[in-house]
Every structure is written in C-alpha cells, then in structure tokens.
PDB file of C-alpha atoms in Angstrom:
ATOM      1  CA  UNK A 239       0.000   0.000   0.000  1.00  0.00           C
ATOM      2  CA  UNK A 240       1.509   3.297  -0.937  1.00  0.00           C
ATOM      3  CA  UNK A 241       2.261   6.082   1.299  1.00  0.00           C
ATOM      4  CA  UNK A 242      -0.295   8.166   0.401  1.00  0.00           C
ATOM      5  CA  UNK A 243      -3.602   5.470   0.188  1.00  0.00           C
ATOM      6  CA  UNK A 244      -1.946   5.328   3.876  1.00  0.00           C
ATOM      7  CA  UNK A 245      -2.355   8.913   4.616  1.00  0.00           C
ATOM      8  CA  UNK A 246      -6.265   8.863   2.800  1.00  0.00           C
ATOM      9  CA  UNK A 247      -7.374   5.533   5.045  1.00  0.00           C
ATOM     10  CA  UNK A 248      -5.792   7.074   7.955  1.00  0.00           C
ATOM     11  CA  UNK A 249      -7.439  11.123   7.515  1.00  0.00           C
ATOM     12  CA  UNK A 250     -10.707   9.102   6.430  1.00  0.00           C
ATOM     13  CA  UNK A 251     -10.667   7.216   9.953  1.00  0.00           C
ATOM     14  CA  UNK A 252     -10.113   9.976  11.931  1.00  0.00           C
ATOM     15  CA  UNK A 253     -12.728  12.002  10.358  1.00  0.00           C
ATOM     16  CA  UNK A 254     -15.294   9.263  10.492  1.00  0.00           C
ATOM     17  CA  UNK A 255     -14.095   8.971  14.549  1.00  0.00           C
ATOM     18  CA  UNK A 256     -14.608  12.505  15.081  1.00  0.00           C
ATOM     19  CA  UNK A 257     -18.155  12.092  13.890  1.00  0.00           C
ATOM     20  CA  UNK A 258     -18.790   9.617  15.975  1.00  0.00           C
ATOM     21  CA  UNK A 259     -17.389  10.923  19.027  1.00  0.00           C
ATOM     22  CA  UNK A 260     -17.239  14.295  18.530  1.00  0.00           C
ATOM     23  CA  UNK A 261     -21.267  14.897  19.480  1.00  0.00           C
ATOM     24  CA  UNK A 262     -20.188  13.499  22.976  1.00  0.00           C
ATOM     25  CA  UNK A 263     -17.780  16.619  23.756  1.00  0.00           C
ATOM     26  CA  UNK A 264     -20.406  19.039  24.215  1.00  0.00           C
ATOM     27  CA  UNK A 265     -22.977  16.166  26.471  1.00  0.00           C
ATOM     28  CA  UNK A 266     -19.904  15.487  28.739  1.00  0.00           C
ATOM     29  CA  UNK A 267     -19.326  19.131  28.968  1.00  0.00           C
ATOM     30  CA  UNK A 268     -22.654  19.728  29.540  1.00  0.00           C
ATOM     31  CA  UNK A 269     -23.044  17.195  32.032  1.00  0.00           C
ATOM     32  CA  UNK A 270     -20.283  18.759  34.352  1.00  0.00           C
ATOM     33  CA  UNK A 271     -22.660  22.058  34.153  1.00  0.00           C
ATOM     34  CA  UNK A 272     -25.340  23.640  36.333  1.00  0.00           C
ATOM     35  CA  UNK A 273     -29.074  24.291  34.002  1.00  0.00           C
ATOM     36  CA  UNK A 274     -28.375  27.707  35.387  1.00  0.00           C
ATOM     37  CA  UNK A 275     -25.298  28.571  33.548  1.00  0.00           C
ATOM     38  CA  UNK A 276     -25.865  26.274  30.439  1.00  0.00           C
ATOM     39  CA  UNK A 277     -29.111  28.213  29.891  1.00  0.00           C
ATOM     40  CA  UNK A 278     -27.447  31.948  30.537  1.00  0.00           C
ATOM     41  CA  UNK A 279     -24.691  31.071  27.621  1.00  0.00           C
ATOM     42  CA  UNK A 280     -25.075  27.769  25.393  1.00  0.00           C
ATOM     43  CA  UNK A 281     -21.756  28.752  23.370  1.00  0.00           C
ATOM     44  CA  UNK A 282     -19.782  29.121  26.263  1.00  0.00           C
ATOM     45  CA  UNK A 283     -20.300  25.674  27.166  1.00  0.00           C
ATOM     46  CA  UNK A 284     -17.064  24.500  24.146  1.00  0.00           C
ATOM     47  CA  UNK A 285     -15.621  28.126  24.161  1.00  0.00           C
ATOM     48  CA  UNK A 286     -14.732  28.867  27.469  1.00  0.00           C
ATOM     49  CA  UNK A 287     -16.544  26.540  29.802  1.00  0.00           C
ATOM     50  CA  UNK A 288     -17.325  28.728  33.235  1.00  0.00           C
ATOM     51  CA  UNK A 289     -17.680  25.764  36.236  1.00  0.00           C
ATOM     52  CA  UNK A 290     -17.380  22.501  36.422  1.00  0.00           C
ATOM     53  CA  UNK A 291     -19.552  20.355  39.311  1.00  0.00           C
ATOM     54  CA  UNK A 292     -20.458  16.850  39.920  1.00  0.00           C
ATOM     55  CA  UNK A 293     -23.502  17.598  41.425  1.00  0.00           C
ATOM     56  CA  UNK A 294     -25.856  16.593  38.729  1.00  0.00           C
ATOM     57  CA  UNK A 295     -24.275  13.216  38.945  1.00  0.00           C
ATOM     58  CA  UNK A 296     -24.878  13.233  42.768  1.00  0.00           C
ATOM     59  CA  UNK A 297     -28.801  13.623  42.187  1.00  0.00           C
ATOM     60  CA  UNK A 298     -29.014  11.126  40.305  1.00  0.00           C
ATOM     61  CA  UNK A 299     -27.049   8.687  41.308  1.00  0.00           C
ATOM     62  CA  UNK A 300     -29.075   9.331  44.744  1.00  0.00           C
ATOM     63  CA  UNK A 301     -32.216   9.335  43.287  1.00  0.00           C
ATOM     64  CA  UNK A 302     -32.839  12.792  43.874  1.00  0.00           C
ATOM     65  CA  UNK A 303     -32.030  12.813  47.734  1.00  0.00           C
ATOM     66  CA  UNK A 304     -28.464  14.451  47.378  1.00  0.00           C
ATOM     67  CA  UNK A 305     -29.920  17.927  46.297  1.00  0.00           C
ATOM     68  CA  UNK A 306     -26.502  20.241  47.138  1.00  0.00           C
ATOM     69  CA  UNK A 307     -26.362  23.840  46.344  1.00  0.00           C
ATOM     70  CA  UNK A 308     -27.478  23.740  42.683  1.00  0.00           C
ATOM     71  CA  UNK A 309     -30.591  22.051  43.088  1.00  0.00           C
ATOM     72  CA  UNK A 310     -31.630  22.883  47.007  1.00  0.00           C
ATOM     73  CA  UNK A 311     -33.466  26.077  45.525  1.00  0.00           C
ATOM     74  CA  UNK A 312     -35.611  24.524  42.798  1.00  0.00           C
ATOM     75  CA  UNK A 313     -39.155  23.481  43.499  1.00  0.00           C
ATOM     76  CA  UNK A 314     -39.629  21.360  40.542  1.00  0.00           C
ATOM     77  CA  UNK A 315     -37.808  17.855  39.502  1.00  0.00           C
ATOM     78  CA  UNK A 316     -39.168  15.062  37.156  1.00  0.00           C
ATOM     79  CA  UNK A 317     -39.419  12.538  38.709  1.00  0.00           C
ATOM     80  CA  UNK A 318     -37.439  10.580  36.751  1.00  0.00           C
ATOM     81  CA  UNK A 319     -34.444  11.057  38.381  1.00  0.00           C
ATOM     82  CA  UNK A 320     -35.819   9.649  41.871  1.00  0.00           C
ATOM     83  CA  UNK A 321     -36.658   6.449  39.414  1.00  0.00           C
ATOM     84  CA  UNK A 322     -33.026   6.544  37.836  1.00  0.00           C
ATOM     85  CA  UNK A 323     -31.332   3.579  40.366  1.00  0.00           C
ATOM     86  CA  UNK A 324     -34.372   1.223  39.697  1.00  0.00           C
ATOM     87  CA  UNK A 325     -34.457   1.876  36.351  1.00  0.00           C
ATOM     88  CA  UNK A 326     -30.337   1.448  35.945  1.00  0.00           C
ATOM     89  CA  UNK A 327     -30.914  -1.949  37.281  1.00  0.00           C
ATOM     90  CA  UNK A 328     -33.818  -2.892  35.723  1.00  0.00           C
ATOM     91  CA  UNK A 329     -32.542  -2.259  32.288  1.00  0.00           C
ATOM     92  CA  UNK A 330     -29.644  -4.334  33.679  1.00  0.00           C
ATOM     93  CA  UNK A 331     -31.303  -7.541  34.872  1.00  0.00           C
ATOM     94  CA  UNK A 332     -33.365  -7.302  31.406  1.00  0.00           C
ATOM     95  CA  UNK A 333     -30.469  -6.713  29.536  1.00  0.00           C
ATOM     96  CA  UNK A 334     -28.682  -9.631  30.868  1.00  0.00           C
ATOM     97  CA  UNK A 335     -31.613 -12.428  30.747  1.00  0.00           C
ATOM     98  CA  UNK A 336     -32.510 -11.318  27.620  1.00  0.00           C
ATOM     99  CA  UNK A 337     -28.467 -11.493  25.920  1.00  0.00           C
ATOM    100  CA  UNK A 338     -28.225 -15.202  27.308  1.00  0.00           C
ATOM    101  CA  UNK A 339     -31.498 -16.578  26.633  1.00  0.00           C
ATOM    102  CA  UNK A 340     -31.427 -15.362  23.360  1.00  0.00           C
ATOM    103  CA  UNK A 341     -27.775 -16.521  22.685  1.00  0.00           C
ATOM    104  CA  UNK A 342     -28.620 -19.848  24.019  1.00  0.00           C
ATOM    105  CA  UNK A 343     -31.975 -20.302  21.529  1.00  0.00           C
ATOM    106  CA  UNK A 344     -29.825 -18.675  18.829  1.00  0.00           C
ATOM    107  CA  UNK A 345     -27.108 -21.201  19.029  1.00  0.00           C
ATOM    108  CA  UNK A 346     -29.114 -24.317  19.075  1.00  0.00           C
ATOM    109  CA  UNK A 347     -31.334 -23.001  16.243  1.00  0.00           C
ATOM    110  CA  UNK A 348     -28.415 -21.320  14.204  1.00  0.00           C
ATOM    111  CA  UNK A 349     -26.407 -25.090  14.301  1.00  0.00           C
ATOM    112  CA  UNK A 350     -29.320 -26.959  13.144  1.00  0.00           C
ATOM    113  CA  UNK A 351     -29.905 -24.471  10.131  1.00  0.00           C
ATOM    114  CA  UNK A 352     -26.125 -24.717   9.523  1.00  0.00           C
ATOM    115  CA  UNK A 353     -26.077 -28.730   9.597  1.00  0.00           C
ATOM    116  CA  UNK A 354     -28.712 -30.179   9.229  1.00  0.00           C
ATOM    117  CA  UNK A 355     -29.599 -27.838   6.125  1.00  0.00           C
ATOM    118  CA  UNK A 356     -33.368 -28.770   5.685  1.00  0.00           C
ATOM    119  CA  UNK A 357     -35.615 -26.932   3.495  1.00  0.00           C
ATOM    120  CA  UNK A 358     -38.322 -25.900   5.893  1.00  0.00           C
ATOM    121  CA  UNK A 359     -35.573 -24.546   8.454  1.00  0.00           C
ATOM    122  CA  UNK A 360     -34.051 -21.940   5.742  1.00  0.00           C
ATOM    123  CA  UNK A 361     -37.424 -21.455   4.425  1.00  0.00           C
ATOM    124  CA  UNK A 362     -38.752 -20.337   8.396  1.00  0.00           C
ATOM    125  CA  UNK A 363     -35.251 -18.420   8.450  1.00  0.00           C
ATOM    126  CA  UNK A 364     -36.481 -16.223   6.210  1.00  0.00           C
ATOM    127  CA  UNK A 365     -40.142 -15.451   6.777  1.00  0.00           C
ATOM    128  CA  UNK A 366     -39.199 -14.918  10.716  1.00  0.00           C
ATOM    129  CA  UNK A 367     -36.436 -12.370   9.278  1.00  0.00           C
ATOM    130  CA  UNK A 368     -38.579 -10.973   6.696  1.00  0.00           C
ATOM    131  CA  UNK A 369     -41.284 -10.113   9.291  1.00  0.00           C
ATOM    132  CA  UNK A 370     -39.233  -7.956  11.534  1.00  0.00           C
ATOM    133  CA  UNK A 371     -39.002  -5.765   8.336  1.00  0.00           C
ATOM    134  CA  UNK A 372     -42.630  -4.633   9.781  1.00  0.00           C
ATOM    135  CA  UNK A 373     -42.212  -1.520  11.760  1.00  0.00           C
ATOM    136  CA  UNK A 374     -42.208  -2.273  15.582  1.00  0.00           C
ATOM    137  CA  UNK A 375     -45.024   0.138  16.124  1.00  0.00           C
ATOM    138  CA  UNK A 376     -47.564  -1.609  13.974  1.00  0.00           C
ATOM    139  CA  UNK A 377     -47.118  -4.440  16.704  1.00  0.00           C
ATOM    140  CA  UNK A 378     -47.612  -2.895  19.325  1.00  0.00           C
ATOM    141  CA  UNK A 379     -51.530  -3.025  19.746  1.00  0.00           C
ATOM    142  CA  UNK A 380     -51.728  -6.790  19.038  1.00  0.00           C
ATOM    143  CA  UNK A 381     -48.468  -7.394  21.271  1.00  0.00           C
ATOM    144  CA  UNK A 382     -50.048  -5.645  24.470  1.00  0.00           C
ATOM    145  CA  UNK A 383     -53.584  -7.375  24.191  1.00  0.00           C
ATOM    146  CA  UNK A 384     -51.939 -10.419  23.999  1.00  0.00           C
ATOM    147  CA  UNK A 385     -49.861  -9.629  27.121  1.00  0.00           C
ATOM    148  CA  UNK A 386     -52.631  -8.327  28.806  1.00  0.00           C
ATOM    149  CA  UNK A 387     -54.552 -11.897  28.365  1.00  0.00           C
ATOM    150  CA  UNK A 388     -51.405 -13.833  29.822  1.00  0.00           C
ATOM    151  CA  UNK A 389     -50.774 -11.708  32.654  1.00  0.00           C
ATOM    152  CA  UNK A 390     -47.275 -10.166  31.299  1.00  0.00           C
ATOM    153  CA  UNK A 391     -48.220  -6.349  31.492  1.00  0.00           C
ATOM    154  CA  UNK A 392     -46.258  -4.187  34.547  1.00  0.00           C
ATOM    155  CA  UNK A 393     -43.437  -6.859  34.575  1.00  0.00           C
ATOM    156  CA  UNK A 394     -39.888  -7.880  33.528  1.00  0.00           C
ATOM    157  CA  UNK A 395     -40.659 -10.575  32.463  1.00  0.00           C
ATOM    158  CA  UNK A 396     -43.443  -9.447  29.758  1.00  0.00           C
ATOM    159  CA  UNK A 397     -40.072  -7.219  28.460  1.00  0.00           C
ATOM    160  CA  UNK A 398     -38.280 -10.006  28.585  1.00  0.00           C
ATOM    161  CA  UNK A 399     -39.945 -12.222  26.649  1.00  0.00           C
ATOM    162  CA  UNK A 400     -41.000  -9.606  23.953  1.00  0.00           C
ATOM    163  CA  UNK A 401     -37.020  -8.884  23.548  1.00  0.00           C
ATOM    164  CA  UNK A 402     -36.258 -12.263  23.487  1.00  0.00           C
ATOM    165  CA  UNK A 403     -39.567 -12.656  20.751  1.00  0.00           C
ATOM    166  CA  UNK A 404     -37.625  -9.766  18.449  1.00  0.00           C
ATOM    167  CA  UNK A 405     -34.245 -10.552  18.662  1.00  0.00           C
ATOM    168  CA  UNK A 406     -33.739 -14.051  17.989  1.00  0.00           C
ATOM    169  CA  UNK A 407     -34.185 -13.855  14.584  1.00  0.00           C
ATOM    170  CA  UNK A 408     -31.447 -11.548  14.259  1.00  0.00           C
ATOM    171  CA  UNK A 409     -29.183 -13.038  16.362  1.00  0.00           C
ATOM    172  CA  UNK A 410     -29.792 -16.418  14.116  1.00  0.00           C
ATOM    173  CA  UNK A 411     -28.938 -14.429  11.291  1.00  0.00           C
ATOM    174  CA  UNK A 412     -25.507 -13.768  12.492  1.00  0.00           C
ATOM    175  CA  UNK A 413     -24.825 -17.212  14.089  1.00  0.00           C
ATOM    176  CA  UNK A 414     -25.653 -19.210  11.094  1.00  0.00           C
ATOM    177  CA  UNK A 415     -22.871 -17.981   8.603  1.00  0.00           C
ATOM    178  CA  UNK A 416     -20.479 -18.412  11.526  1.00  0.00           C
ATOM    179  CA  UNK A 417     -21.791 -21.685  12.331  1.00  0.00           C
ATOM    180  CA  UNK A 418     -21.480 -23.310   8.880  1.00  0.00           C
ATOM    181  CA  UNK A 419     -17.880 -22.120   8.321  1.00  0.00           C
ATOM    182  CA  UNK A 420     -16.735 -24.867  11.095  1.00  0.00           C
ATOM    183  CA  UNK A 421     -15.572 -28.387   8.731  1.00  0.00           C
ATOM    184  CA  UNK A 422     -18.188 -31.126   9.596  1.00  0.00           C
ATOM    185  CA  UNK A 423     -15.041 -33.181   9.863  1.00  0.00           C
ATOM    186  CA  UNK A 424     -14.644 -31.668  13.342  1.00  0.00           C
ATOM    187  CA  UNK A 425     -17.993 -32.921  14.303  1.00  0.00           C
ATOM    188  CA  UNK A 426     -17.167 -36.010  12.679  1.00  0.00           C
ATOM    189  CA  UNK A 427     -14.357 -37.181  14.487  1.00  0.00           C
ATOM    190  CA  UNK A 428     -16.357 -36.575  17.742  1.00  0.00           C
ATOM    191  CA  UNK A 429     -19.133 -38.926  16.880  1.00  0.00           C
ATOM    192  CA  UNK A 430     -16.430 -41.574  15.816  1.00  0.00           C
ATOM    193  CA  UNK A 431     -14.754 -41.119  19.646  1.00  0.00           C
ATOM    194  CA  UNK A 432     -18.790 -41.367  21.036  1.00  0.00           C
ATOM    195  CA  UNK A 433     -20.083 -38.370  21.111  1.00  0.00           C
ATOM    196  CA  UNK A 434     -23.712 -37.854  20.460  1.00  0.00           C
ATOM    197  CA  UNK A 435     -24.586 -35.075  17.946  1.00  0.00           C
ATOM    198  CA  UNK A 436     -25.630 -32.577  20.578  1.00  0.00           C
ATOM    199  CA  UNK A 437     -22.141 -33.369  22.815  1.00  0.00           C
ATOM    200  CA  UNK A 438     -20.474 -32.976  19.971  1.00  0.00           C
ATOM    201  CA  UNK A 439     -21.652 -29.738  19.185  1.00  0.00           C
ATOM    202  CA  UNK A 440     -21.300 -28.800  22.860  1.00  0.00           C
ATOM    203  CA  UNK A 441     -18.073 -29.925  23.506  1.00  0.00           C
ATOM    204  CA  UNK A 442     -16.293 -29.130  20.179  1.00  0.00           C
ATOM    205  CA  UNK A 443     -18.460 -26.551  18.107  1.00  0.00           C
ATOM    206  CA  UNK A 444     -19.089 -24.065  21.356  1.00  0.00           C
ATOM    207  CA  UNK A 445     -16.180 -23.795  22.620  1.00  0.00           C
ATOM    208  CA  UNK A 446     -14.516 -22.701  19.208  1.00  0.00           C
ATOM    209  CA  UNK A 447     -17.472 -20.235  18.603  1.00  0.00           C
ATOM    210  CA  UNK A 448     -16.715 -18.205  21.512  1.00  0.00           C
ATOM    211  CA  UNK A 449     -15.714 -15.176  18.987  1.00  0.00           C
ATOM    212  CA  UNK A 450     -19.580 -15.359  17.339  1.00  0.00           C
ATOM    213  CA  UNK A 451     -21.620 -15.728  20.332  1.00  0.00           C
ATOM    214  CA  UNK A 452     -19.360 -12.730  21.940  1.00  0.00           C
ATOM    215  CA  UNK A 453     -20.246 -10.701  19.152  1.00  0.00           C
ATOM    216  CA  UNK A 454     -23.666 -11.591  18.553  1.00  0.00           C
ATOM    217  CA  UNK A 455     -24.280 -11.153  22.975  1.00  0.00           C
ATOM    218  CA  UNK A 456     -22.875  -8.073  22.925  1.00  0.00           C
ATOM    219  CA  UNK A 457     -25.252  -6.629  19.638  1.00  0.00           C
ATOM    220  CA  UNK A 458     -28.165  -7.938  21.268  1.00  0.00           C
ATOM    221  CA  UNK A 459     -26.926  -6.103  25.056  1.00  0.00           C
ATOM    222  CA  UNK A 460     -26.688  -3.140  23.420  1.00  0.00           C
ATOM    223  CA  UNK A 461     -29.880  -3.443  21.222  1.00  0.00           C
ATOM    224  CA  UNK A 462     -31.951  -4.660  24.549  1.00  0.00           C
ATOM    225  CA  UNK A 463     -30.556  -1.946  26.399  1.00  0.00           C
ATOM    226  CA  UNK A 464     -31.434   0.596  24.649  1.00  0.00           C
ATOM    227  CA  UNK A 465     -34.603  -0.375  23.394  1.00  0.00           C
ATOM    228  CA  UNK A 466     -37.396   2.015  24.079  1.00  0.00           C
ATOM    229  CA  UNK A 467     -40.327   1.427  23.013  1.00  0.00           C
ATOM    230  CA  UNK A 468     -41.375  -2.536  24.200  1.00  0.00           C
ATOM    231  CA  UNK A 469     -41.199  -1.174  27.697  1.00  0.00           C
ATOM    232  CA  UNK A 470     -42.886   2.036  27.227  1.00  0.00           C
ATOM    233  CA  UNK A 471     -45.832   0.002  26.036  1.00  0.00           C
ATOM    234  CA  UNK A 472     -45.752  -3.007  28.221  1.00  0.00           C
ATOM    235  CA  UNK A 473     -44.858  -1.455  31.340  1.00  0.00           C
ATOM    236  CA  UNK A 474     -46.688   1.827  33.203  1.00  0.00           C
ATOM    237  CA  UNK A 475     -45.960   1.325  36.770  1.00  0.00           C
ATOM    238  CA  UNK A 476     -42.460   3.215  37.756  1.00  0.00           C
ATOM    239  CA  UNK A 477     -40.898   0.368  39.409  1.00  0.00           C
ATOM    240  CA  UNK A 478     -40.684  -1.620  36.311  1.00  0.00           C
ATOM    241  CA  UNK A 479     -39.139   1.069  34.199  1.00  0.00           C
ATOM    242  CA  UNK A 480     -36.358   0.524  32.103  1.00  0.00           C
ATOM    243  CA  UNK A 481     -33.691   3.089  31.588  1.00  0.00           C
ATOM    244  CA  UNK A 482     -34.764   4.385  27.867  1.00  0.00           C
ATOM    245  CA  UNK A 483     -38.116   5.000  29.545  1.00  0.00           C
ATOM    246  CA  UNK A 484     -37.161   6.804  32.714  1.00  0.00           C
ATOM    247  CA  UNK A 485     -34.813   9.018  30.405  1.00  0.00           C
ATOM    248  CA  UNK A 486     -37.806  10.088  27.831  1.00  0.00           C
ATOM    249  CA  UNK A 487     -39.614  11.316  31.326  1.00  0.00           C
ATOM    250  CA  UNK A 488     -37.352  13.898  31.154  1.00  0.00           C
ATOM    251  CA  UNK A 489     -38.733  15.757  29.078  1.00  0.00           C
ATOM    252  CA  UNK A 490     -42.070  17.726  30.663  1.00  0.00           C
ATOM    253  CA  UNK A 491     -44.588  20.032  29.756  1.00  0.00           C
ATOM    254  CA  UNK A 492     -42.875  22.659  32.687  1.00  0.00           C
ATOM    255  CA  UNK A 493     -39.026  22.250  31.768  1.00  0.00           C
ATOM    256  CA  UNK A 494     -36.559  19.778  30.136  1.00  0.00           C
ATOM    257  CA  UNK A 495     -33.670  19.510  32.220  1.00  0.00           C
ATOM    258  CA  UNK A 496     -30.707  19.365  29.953  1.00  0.00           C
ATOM    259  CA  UNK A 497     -27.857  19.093  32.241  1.00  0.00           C
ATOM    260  CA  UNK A 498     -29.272  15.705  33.785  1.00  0.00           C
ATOM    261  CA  UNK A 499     -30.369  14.563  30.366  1.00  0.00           C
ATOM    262  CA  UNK A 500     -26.820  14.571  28.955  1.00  0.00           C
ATOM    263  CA  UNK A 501     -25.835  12.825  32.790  1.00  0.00           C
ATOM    264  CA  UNK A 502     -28.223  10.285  32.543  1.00  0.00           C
ATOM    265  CA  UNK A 503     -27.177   9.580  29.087  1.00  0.00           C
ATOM    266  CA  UNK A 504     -23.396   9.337  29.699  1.00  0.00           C
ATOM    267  CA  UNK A 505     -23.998   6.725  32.666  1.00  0.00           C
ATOM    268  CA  UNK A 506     -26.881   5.084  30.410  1.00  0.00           C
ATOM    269  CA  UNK A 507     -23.902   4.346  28.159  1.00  0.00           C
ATOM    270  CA  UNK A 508     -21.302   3.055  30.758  1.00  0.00           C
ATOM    271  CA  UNK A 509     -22.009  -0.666  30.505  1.00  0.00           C
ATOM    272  CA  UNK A 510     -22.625  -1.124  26.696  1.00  0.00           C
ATOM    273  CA  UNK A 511     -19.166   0.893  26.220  1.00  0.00           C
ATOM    274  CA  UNK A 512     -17.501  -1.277  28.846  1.00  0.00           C
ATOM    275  CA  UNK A 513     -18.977  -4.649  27.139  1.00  0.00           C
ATOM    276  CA  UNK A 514     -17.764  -3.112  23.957  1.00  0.00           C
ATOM    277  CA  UNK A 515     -14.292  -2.680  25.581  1.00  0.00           C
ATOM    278  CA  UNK A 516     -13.368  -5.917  27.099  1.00  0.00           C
ATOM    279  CA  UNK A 517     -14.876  -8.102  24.202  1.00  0.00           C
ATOM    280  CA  UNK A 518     -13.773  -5.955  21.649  1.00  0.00           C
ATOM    281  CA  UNK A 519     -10.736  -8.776  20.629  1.00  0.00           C
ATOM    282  CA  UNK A 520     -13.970 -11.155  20.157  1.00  0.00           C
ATOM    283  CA  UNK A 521     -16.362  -8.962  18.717  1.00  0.00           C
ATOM    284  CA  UNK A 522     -14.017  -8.280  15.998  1.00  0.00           C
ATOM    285  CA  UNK A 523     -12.821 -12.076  15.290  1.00  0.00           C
ATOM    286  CA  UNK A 524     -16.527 -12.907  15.481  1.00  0.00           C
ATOM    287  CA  UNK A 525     -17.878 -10.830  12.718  1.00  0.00           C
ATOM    288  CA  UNK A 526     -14.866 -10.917  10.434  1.00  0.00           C
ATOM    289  CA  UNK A 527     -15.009 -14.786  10.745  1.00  0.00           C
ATOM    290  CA  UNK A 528     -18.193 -15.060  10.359  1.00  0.00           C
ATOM    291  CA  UNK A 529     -18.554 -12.689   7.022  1.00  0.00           C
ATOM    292  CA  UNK A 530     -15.345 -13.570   5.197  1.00  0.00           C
ATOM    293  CA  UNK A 531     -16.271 -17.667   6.106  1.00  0.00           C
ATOM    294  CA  UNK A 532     -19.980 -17.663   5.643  1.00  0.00           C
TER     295      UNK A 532
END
C-alpha cells in the first residue's frame, strides 16, 4: 500500500471517529454544568466553559435525595431522576436475561440451520427475518392485548420475553454464517470417539465459537438496552421502568432539564461501552469470521 492510500485511510478514519465521538464533547461538557449557567450562555459551554460540578451526577445517582447547592433552591424535579437507580438496574437484569437466553436459543437453532440444512428450516429463516421488516409500532396493539390476556403487562418478564420474541431472529442471522464455516469433519471425528450429535456440538463446536456468540451477545446487550419502546408500552408502573423510559420522562410540559439529560445519558452508556471494551478482541474475530467464512 503506498504512502499516500496510507495517509487517505488514515485522515478518512479519523474524520469518520470525530463524527462519531465528537457529538459526545459538548454532552460530557454539559453534564459537568449547572441548568443555570448552560441556559445563561449555550456557546460558552465548548468556548470557554465557566464551572465545572459533579452535582448533577450526585442527584441522580441518589435518586434525587443528594440535592446540594445547585438544586436545594428549585421546586420542581421530574421525577425521573428519583426512578433513575431502579431503572439502571432494571434495564440491567433485562439486559442480561434477555443477551443469554437469546444466545442460548440462537445457538441451538443457528447449528441446526447450519447442519442439518433442511428446506423448511431456511425457508422459516427467512419469513421470521422478513417479518421484523414490519415496523415495531404496527405491533404494538396486538403485542399488548396479547400480554394483557397472559398476565405479562407491569413486569420484567413481559419485556423479557417480547425482547427475546424480536431478537432471535437476528441473532440467528448472524450465528448461522459463523456456524457453517466450522468443517463437519470436526464434528465427525467426535461422533467416531462417542459423542452424540448434541455433545459434539457442545463440547467441540461451542467452545470454538466463543468469537460469534461474543459478538452476537454483545449486539443484542446493546440493542436490549437501549430499546425504548417494548417497555414504554408493556410497562406503566415506575418500578418496572427501564432506563430508555425513565430518560424520555425527562422531558415535561414545565421544563426539560438538559444538564441531567446529557448525565443520565453518559452513565446510560457506561455498561454497553464497557462490554464493547473488554470483548472488543472477540467482537471483531466474530464478525470478520463469520462474514469472510460464511
């Protein structure tokens, strides 16, 4: 590769970076701010930034009981931010659940498509895939009377199992490719030394696909976590709201608090950044394996 393709790829990555990135500057700034001071001058906030405090953090990460100087004088606060800690760890304990349970189902149903290659398994493959082409919100109606008739409304589990219902066919989208790149001689030779076909696939096939299923758990984390709109429907009572949800409250009729938006957003994204981070070596072997193999 000459020097200056070099020079292109590496000005065209930084560029495409500093897209990415760059819109978090100003929400981490903004974060560190009082409303107060972020609402007297908006273009101070990357020019010359005034004061820096933690205390939006502390409210929320008290639920609203850590007040401090900033916030000791104002008489209004959504109440989303009292809700933040339940929500943080309900998003957390759906998040998790659904990322294993759907990895699990994905697995077992990604292997059989990959081996066993019968018609009516591709065939369903791509009727389930095709039908999550329908816009979520269409759904909705039929998915909450439905919930409503087995008990599954108010609840983590009715999230649950609607995540679960929606991302499995993705996630067996990106197993399968990765799945049929392995040699059935590997498979093969286990069955010869006794091993069953579901051992086999257990004790030879799983272990190697450790890159795929770290890749495909960590884009269905990241898609559960910050899904919005299956618990705004199924769930109404505060104790069952998710993250996503408890951060839309923020916005009222009487005032949109910007400075805790932006916080609540920057700890919103701690985990899937920190999944991203120590799986990254996995993530990437997964998906290039699995697209240059398939």
């Amino acid at each position: 590769m000459s020097r200056r393709r070099r020079l292109a790829l590496w000005i065209l990555n930084v560029a495409v970076i500093a897209f990415l990135v760059g819109p978090l500057v100003p929400v981490v700034l903004g974060s560190l701010h009082s409303e107060k001071s972020l609402q007297q001058d908006v273009r101070s906030l990357l020019l010359r930034p005034r004061e820096f405090t933690t205390a939006n953090y502390r409210l929320i990460l008290s639920g609203g009981s850590e007040r401090g100087p900033i916030f000791e004088q104002v008489t209004y606060l959504p109440k989303s931010v009292e809700r933040f800690p339940a929500a943080f760890l309900n998003s957390l304990v759906v998040g998790i659940v659904v990322t294993v349970v759907t990895v699990i189902i994905a697995s077992l149903s990604a292997y059989t498509i990959a081996r066993l290659r019968l018609g009516w398994t591709r065939i369903l493959l791509r009727v389930s895939v095709a039908s999550r082409m329908i816009p979520l919100i269409v759904l909705m109606i039929p998915l909450y009377v439905m919930f409503r008739s087995y008990g599954l409304l108010n609840s983590l589990s009715g999230v649950i199992v609607a995540e679960i219902g929606f991302l499995l066919p993705y996630a067996v989208l990106i197993l399968v490719p990765y799945f049929a790149s392995f040699p059935s001689e590997l498979e093969d030779a286990a069955r010869i030394d006794g091993c069953t076909r579901f051992t086999a696939f257990l004790r030879v096939l799983l272990p190697l696909s450790a890159p795929g299923l770290a890749a495909c758990g960590v884009i269905v984390f990241v898609i559960s976590w910050h899904e919005l709109l299956i618990p705004l429907i199924v769930v109404s009572r505060p104790e069952f709201m998710t993250l996503p949800v408890v951060l839309a409250g923020l916005v009222s009729d009487y005032f949109v608090f910007f400075t805790l938006m932006m916080a609540i957003c920057l700890l919103g994204l701690l985990p899937t950044v920190a999944l991203v981070l120590l799986l990254r070596k996995y993530i990437v072997r997964g998906l290039v394996a699995g697209a240059l193999k398939g």
